[in-house]
Short mmCIF file of N, CA and C in Angstrom, two decimals:
data_model
loop_
_atom_site.label_atom_id
_atom_site.label_comp_id
_atom_site.label_asym_id
_atom_site.label_seq_id
_atom_site.Cartn_x
_atom_site.Cartn_y
_atom_site.Cartn_z
N UNK A 1 -22.80 -5.35 5.68
CA UNK A 1 -21.33 -5.89 5.33
C UNK A 1 -21.32 -5.70 3.84
N UNK A 2 -22.13 -4.81 2.80
CA UNK A 2 -22.20 -4.93 1.86
C UNK A 2 -21.42 -3.55 2.34
N UNK A 3 -21.84 -1.96 2.39
CA UNK A 3 -21.75 -0.85 2.79
C UNK A 3 -19.45 -1.07 2.92
N UNK A 4 -19.69 -1.64 4.01
CA UNK A 4 -18.23 -2.08 4.64
C UNK A 4 -17.06 -2.66 3.32
N UNK A 5 -17.91 -3.95 2.85
CA UNK A 5 -17.41 -3.75 1.41
C UNK A 5 -16.86 -3.16 0.74
N UNK A 6 -18.01 -2.38 0.12
CA UNK A 6 -17.99 -0.54 -1.13
C UNK A 6 -17.23 0.12 -0.61
N UNK A 7 -16.79 -0.02 0.97
CA UNK A 7 -15.74 0.92 1.20
C UNK A 7 -14.74 0.53 0.66
N UNK A 8 -14.12 -0.62 1.58
CA UNK A 8 -12.72 -1.85 0.71
C UNK A 8 -12.63 -1.42 -1.05
N UNK A 9 -13.52 -1.61 -1.55
CA UNK A 9 -13.29 -1.63 -2.57
C UNK A 9 -12.81 -0.39 -3.26
N UNK A 10 -13.35 0.90 -2.61
CA UNK A 10 -13.11 2.39 -2.43
C UNK A 10 -12.31 2.85 -2.77
N UNK A 11 -11.63 2.54 -1.02
CA UNK A 11 -10.07 2.30 -1.00
C UNK A 11 -8.88 2.19 -1.29
N UNK A 12 -9.60 1.05 -1.97
CA UNK A 12 -8.25 -0.04 -3.37
C UNK A 12 -8.41 0.46 -4.77
N UNK A 13 -9.29 0.35 -4.49
CA UNK A 13 -9.52 1.47 -6.15
C UNK A 13 -8.24 2.82 -6.23
N UNK A 14 -9.10 3.76 -4.56
CA UNK A 14 -8.07 4.76 -4.75
C UNK A 14 -6.83 4.65 -4.58
N UNK A 15 -6.27 3.85 -4.59
CA UNK A 15 -5.16 3.06 -4.14
C UNK A 15 -4.49 2.49 -5.48
N UNK A 16 -5.16 2.08 -6.47
CA UNK A 16 -5.11 1.88 -8.20
C UNK A 16 -4.30 2.86 -8.49
N UNK A 17 -5.35 3.73 -8.57
CA UNK A 17 -5.48 5.37 -9.23
C UNK A 17 -3.67 5.68 -8.80
N UNK A 18 -3.74 6.55 -7.88
CA UNK A 18 -3.11 6.97 -7.06
C UNK A 18 -1.54 6.73 -7.15
N UNK A 19 -1.10 5.01 -7.32
CA UNK A 19 -0.49 4.63 -7.08
C UNK A 19 0.00 4.25 -8.93
N UNK A 20 -1.15 4.09 -10.09
CA UNK A 20 -0.02 3.77 -11.21
C UNK A 20 -0.41 4.75 -11.47
N UNK A 21 -0.83 5.92 -11.84
CA UNK A 21 -1.07 7.30 -12.04
C UNK A 21 -1.77 7.47 -13.23
N UNK A 22 -3.18 7.18 -12.39
CA UNK A 22 -4.46 7.46 -13.05
C UNK A 22 -5.38 6.19 -13.63
N UNK A 23 -3.90 4.83 -13.41
CA UNK A 23 -5.22 4.05 -14.37
C UNK A 23 -5.27 2.64 -13.61
N UNK A 24 -6.17 2.26 -13.29
CA UNK A 24 -6.79 1.46 -12.55
C UNK A 24 -6.50 -0.24 -14.02
N UNK A 25 -6.00 -1.45 -12.45
CA UNK A 25 -6.12 -2.44 -13.40
C UNK A 25 -6.42 -3.04 -13.23
N UNK A 26 -7.28 -4.08 -13.85
CA UNK A 26 -7.82 -5.18 -13.35
C UNK A 26 -7.58 -6.78 -12.91
N UNK A 27 -8.61 -7.28 -12.20
CA UNK A 27 -7.24 -7.98 -11.40
C UNK A 27 -7.62 -8.75 -12.82
N UNK A 28 -7.82 -9.04 -13.61
CA UNK A 28 -7.38 -10.54 -14.46
C UNK A 28 -6.31 -9.59 -15.13
N UNK A 29 -6.32 -8.14 -15.13
CA UNK A 29 -4.50 -7.77 -16.20
C UNK A 29 -3.73 -7.89 -15.02
N UNK A 30 -3.95 -7.57 -13.42
CA UNK A 30 -2.53 -8.35 -12.57
C UNK A 30 -1.58 -9.55 -12.85
N UNK A 31 -0.98 -9.14 -12.90
CA UNK A 31 0.32 -10.47 -12.84
C UNK A 31 1.22 -10.08 -11.42
N UNK A 32 0.75 -12.15 -11.14
CA UNK A 32 1.94 -11.88 -9.38
C UNK A 32 3.49 -12.03 -10.01
N UNK A 33 4.48 -11.81 -9.38
CA UNK A 33 6.14 -11.09 -9.27
C UNK A 33 6.70 -11.83 -8.07
N UNK A 34 8.36 -12.02 -8.73
CA UNK A 34 8.79 -12.91 -7.85
C UNK A 34 8.91 -11.80 -7.11
N UNK A 35 9.14 -10.84 -7.27
CA UNK A 35 9.85 -9.56 -5.98
C UNK A 35 8.48 -8.31 -6.13
N UNK A 36 8.26 -8.03 -5.13
CA UNK A 36 7.36 -6.70 -4.66
C UNK A 36 7.99 -5.60 -5.30
N UNK A 37 7.27 -5.38 -6.34
CA UNK A 37 7.10 -3.58 -6.75
C UNK A 37 7.15 -2.45 -5.61
N UNK A 38 8.47 -1.76 -5.30
CA UNK A 38 7.69 -0.52 -4.69
C UNK A 38 7.17 0.18 -4.21
N UNK A 39 6.06 -0.22 -3.29
CA UNK A 39 4.86 0.73 -3.24
C UNK A 39 2.87 -0.81 -3.40
N UNK A 40 3.90 -1.23 -3.30
CA UNK A 40 2.48 -2.98 -3.34
C UNK A 40 2.04 -3.01 -2.32
N UNK A 41 0.65 -2.92 -1.88
CA UNK A 41 0.13 -3.01 -1.18
C UNK A 41 -0.53 -4.72 -0.88
N UNK A 42 -0.54 -5.37 -0.23
CA UNK A 42 -0.04 -6.54 -0.50
C UNK A 42 -0.82 -6.92 1.21
N UNK A 43 -2.19 -8.17 1.30
CA UNK A 43 -1.96 -8.26 2.82
C UNK A 43 -2.15 -9.63 2.82
N UNK A 44 -1.50 -9.81 4.25
CA UNK A 44 -0.54 -10.60 5.03
C UNK A 44 -0.76 -10.90 6.53
N UNK A 45 -1.46 -12.52 6.12
CA UNK A 45 -2.02 -12.91 7.88
C UNK A 45 -0.56 -12.99 9.18
N UNK A 46 0.00 -12.17 9.44
CA UNK A 46 0.98 -12.47 10.30
C UNK A 46 1.04 -10.58 11.54
N UNK A 47 1.53 -11.11 11.97
CA UNK A 47 1.66 -10.50 13.39
C UNK A 47 2.54 -9.19 13.57
N UNK A 48 3.50 -8.97 12.79
CA UNK A 48 4.79 -8.40 12.57
C UNK A 48 4.23 -8.12 10.90
N UNK A 49 5.63 -7.63 10.72
CA UNK A 49 5.78 -7.24 9.47
C UNK A 49 6.52 -7.98 8.26
N UNK A 50 6.87 -8.67 7.70
CA UNK A 50 7.86 -8.87 6.31
C UNK A 50 8.30 -8.57 6.83
N UNK A 51 10.23 -8.72 6.69
CA UNK A 51 10.92 -7.77 5.80
C UNK A 51 10.88 -7.09 4.23
N UNK A 52 10.80 -5.72 4.53
CA UNK A 52 11.18 -4.96 3.61
C UNK A 52 9.13 -4.96 2.86
N UNK A 53 8.65 -4.93 4.20
CA UNK A 53 7.44 -4.42 4.14
C UNK A 53 6.77 -3.66 5.52
N UNK A 54 6.05 -2.95 5.84
CA UNK A 54 4.93 -1.86 6.19
C UNK A 54 4.05 -1.92 6.07
N UNK A 55 3.25 -3.05 7.95
CA UNK A 55 2.23 -2.14 8.19
C UNK A 55 1.32 -0.98 7.80
N UNK A 56 0.30 -1.05 6.59
CA UNK A 56 -0.85 0.21 6.38
C UNK A 56 -1.07 1.13 7.18
N UNK A 57 -0.71 1.84 8.28
CA UNK A 57 -1.59 2.47 9.10
C UNK A 57 -1.59 3.94 9.25
N UNK A 58 -1.45 3.97 8.43
CA UNK A 58 -1.15 5.61 7.98
C UNK A 58 -0.55 6.50 9.53
N UNK A 59 1.29 6.00 9.36
CA UNK A 59 2.00 6.27 10.43
C UNK A 59 3.31 7.58 9.40
N UNK A 60 4.11 8.13 9.63
CA UNK A 60 4.42 9.08 9.34
C UNK A 60 5.55 8.36 9.15
N UNK A 61 6.89 8.59 8.02
CA UNK A 61 7.41 8.00 7.26
C UNK A 61 8.36 9.51 7.48
N UNK A 62 9.84 9.60 7.29
CA UNK A 62 11.00 10.33 6.96
C UNK A 62 11.30 10.06 5.18
N UNK A 63 10.99 11.02 4.88
CA UNK A 63 11.20 11.27 3.31
C UNK A 63 12.89 11.07 3.33
N UNK A 64 13.80 11.27 3.57
CA UNK A 64 15.15 10.95 3.93
C UNK A 64 15.24 9.84 3.79
N UNK A 65 14.69 8.41 4.13
CA UNK A 65 15.10 7.37 4.98
C UNK A 65 14.41 7.17 3.90
N UNK A 66 12.73 7.20 2.84
CA UNK A 66 11.82 6.81 1.98
C UNK A 66 12.08 7.05 0.80
N UNK A 67 12.83 7.74 -0.07
CA UNK A 67 12.80 8.73 -0.72
C UNK A 67 12.23 8.72 -2.16
N UNK A 68 12.45 6.57 -2.41
CA UNK A 68 11.54 6.57 -2.82
C UNK A 68 9.98 6.33 -3.19
N UNK A 69 10.00 5.61 -2.03
CA UNK A 69 8.85 5.53 -1.57
C UNK A 69 7.59 6.47 -1.43
N UNK A 70 8.34 7.84 -1.26
CA UNK A 70 8.03 9.40 -1.55
C UNK A 70 7.59 9.61 -1.75
N UNK A 71 8.24 9.17 -3.33
CA UNK A 71 7.97 9.40 -4.66
C UNK A 71 6.57 9.23 -5.71
N UNK A 72 6.12 7.56 -5.03
CA UNK A 72 5.36 7.36 -5.48
C UNK A 72 4.30 7.81 -4.91
N UNK A 73 3.80 8.55 -3.54
CA UNK A 73 2.71 8.71 -2.69
C UNK A 73 2.60 9.57 -2.65
N UNK A 74 4.33 10.34 -2.07
CA UNK A 74 4.14 12.19 -1.41
C UNK A 74 3.31 12.68 -0.53
N UNK A 75 2.32 13.40 -0.44
CA UNK A 75 1.82 13.94 0.69
C UNK A 75 0.09 13.82 0.77
N UNK A 76 -0.19 12.20 -0.35
CA UNK A 76 -1.72 11.84 -1.06
C UNK A 76 -2.37 11.13 0.77
N UNK A 77 -1.40 10.64 2.03
CA UNK A 77 -2.07 10.02 3.40
C UNK A 77 -1.97 11.06 4.15
N UNK A 78 -1.29 12.20 3.98
CA UNK A 78 -0.58 12.96 4.84
C UNK A 78 0.94 13.26 5.03
N UNK A 79 1.63 14.53 6.05
CA UNK A 79 3.10 14.05 6.19
C UNK A 79 2.76 16.16 5.72
N UNK A 80 4.09 16.34 6.13
CA UNK A 80 3.62 17.52 5.52
C UNK A 80 5.05 18.49 3.99
N UNK A 81 5.30 16.59 3.33
CA UNK A 81 6.25 16.87 2.43
C UNK A 81 7.81 17.52 2.92
N UNK A 82 7.79 17.82 3.44
CA UNK A 82 9.77 18.43 3.33
C UNK A 82 10.72 17.41 3.43
N UNK A 83 9.50 16.98 4.93
CA UNK A 83 10.26 16.00 5.93
C UNK A 83 10.46 14.84 6.48
N UNK A 84 9.11 14.32 5.93
CA UNK A 84 7.47 13.59 6.42
C UNK A 84 6.94 13.39 5.73
N UNK A 85 6.07 12.74 5.14
CA UNK A 85 4.63 11.85 4.55
C UNK A 85 4.49 9.93 5.39
N UNK A 86 2.96 10.45 4.54
CA UNK A 86 2.65 9.43 5.63
C UNK A 86 1.78 7.95 4.71
N UNK A 87 1.68 6.76 5.10
CA UNK A 87 1.20 5.66 4.28
C UNK A 87 -0.55 5.39 4.20
N UNK A 88 -0.45 4.91 3.09
CA UNK A 88 -2.46 4.73 3.79
C UNK A 88 -2.50 4.53 5.21
N UNK A 89 -3.82 4.26 5.17
CA UNK A 89 -4.33 3.36 6.89
C UNK A 89 -5.42 2.94 6.85
N UNK A 90 -5.23 2.03 6.31
CA UNK A 90 -6.16 0.57 6.10
C UNK A 90 -6.67 -0.30 7.45
N UNK A 91 -6.41 0.26 8.03
CA UNK A 91 -6.50 -0.69 9.65
C UNK A 91 -7.81 -0.32 9.71
N UNK A 92 -8.81 -1.52 9.80
CA UNK A 92 -10.39 -2.41 9.70
C UNK A 92 -10.56 -2.56 8.40
N UNK A 93 -9.66 -2.58 7.09
CA UNK A 93 -10.00 -2.71 6.17
C UNK A 93 -9.90 -3.78 5.37
N UNK A 94 -9.32 -5.45 6.57
CA UNK A 94 -9.29 -5.51 5.69
C UNK A 94 -10.81 -7.51 5.98
N UNK A 95 -11.05 -8.31 4.78
CA UNK A 95 -11.61 -8.80 4.09
C UNK A 95 -11.91 -9.45 5.97
N UNK A 96 -11.07 -10.37 5.92
CA UNK A 96 -10.58 -11.61 6.76
C UNK A 96 -10.09 -10.83 8.21
N UNK A 97 -10.68 -11.83 9.22
CA UNK A 97 -9.69 -11.30 10.70
C UNK A 97 -8.02 -11.56 10.79
N UNK A 98 -7.39 -11.12 11.61
CA UNK A 98 -6.15 -10.92 11.65
C UNK A 98 -5.42 -11.41 10.40
N UNK A 99 -5.35 -10.45 9.12
CA UNK A 99 -5.11 -9.90 8.74
C UNK A 99 -4.97 -9.17 7.92
N UNK A 100 -3.59 -8.51 8.14
CA UNK A 100 -3.83 -6.20 7.33
C UNK A 100 -2.44 -6.26 6.63
N UNK A 101 -3.04 -5.19 5.32
CA UNK A 101 -2.33 -4.39 4.71
C UNK A 101 -0.94 -3.91 4.88
N UNK A 102 0.01 -4.58 3.81
CA UNK A 102 1.94 -3.81 3.53
C UNK A 102 1.96 -3.33 2.66
N UNK A 103 2.54 -2.17 3.13
CA UNK A 103 3.63 -1.42 1.67
C UNK A 103 4.53 -2.35 1.36
N UNK A 104 5.02 -2.97 0.00
CA UNK A 104 6.51 -3.21 0.02
C UNK A 104 7.21 -1.76 0.69
N UNK A 105 8.33 -1.87 0.92
CA UNK A 105 9.28 -0.60 0.69
C UNK A 105 10.55 -1.07 0.31
N UNK A 106 11.02 -1.95 -0.47
CA UNK A 106 12.00 -2.05 -1.56
C UNK A 106 11.92 -3.02 -2.02
N UNK A 107 12.07 -2.76 -3.51
CA UNK A 107 12.24 -3.31 -4.82
C UNK A 107 12.11 -2.83 -6.05
N UNK A 108 11.76 -3.70 -7.36
CA UNK A 108 11.79 -2.51 -8.14
C UNK A 108 10.36 -1.61 -8.79
N UNK A 109 11.32 0.42 -8.88
CA UNK A 109 10.32 1.08 -9.21
C UNK A 109 9.41 0.58 -10.13
N UNK A 110 7.45 0.72 -10.16
CA UNK A 110 6.79 0.68 -10.72
C UNK A 110 7.30 0.97 -12.50
N UNK A 111 7.12 0.06 -13.51
CA UNK A 111 7.60 1.04 -14.79
C UNK A 111 6.06 1.87 -15.39
N UNK A 112 5.54 2.67 -16.43
CA UNK A 112 4.28 2.97 -16.48
C UNK A 112 4.12 2.48 -17.81
N UNK A 113 3.14 2.08 -18.43
CA UNK A 113 2.39 1.23 -19.31
C UNK A 113 3.14 2.28 -20.01
#
């Protein structure tokens, strides 16, 4: 059980470093926003993706239709970098049953500190 938790923590830390350009934010520094930043990852207890979100299942997306999200993720999780890129695959990483990770596909571009 501890190894599973450590794996999840490592995956989330890696995502924070990648998405924030090498700077991890501690939970005490994080602030909720009324609108998610594009590329923000959160958990929802839904069987469907809410509007503006996609489940993080490692699927390939078209760069031409998701250019802003591609500018944040690049090919860190897969894709050819010409026509496609992949989302992180966080299936099975949720600490709760029936809760999944979703990534925001809409919203303001995150600024760098």
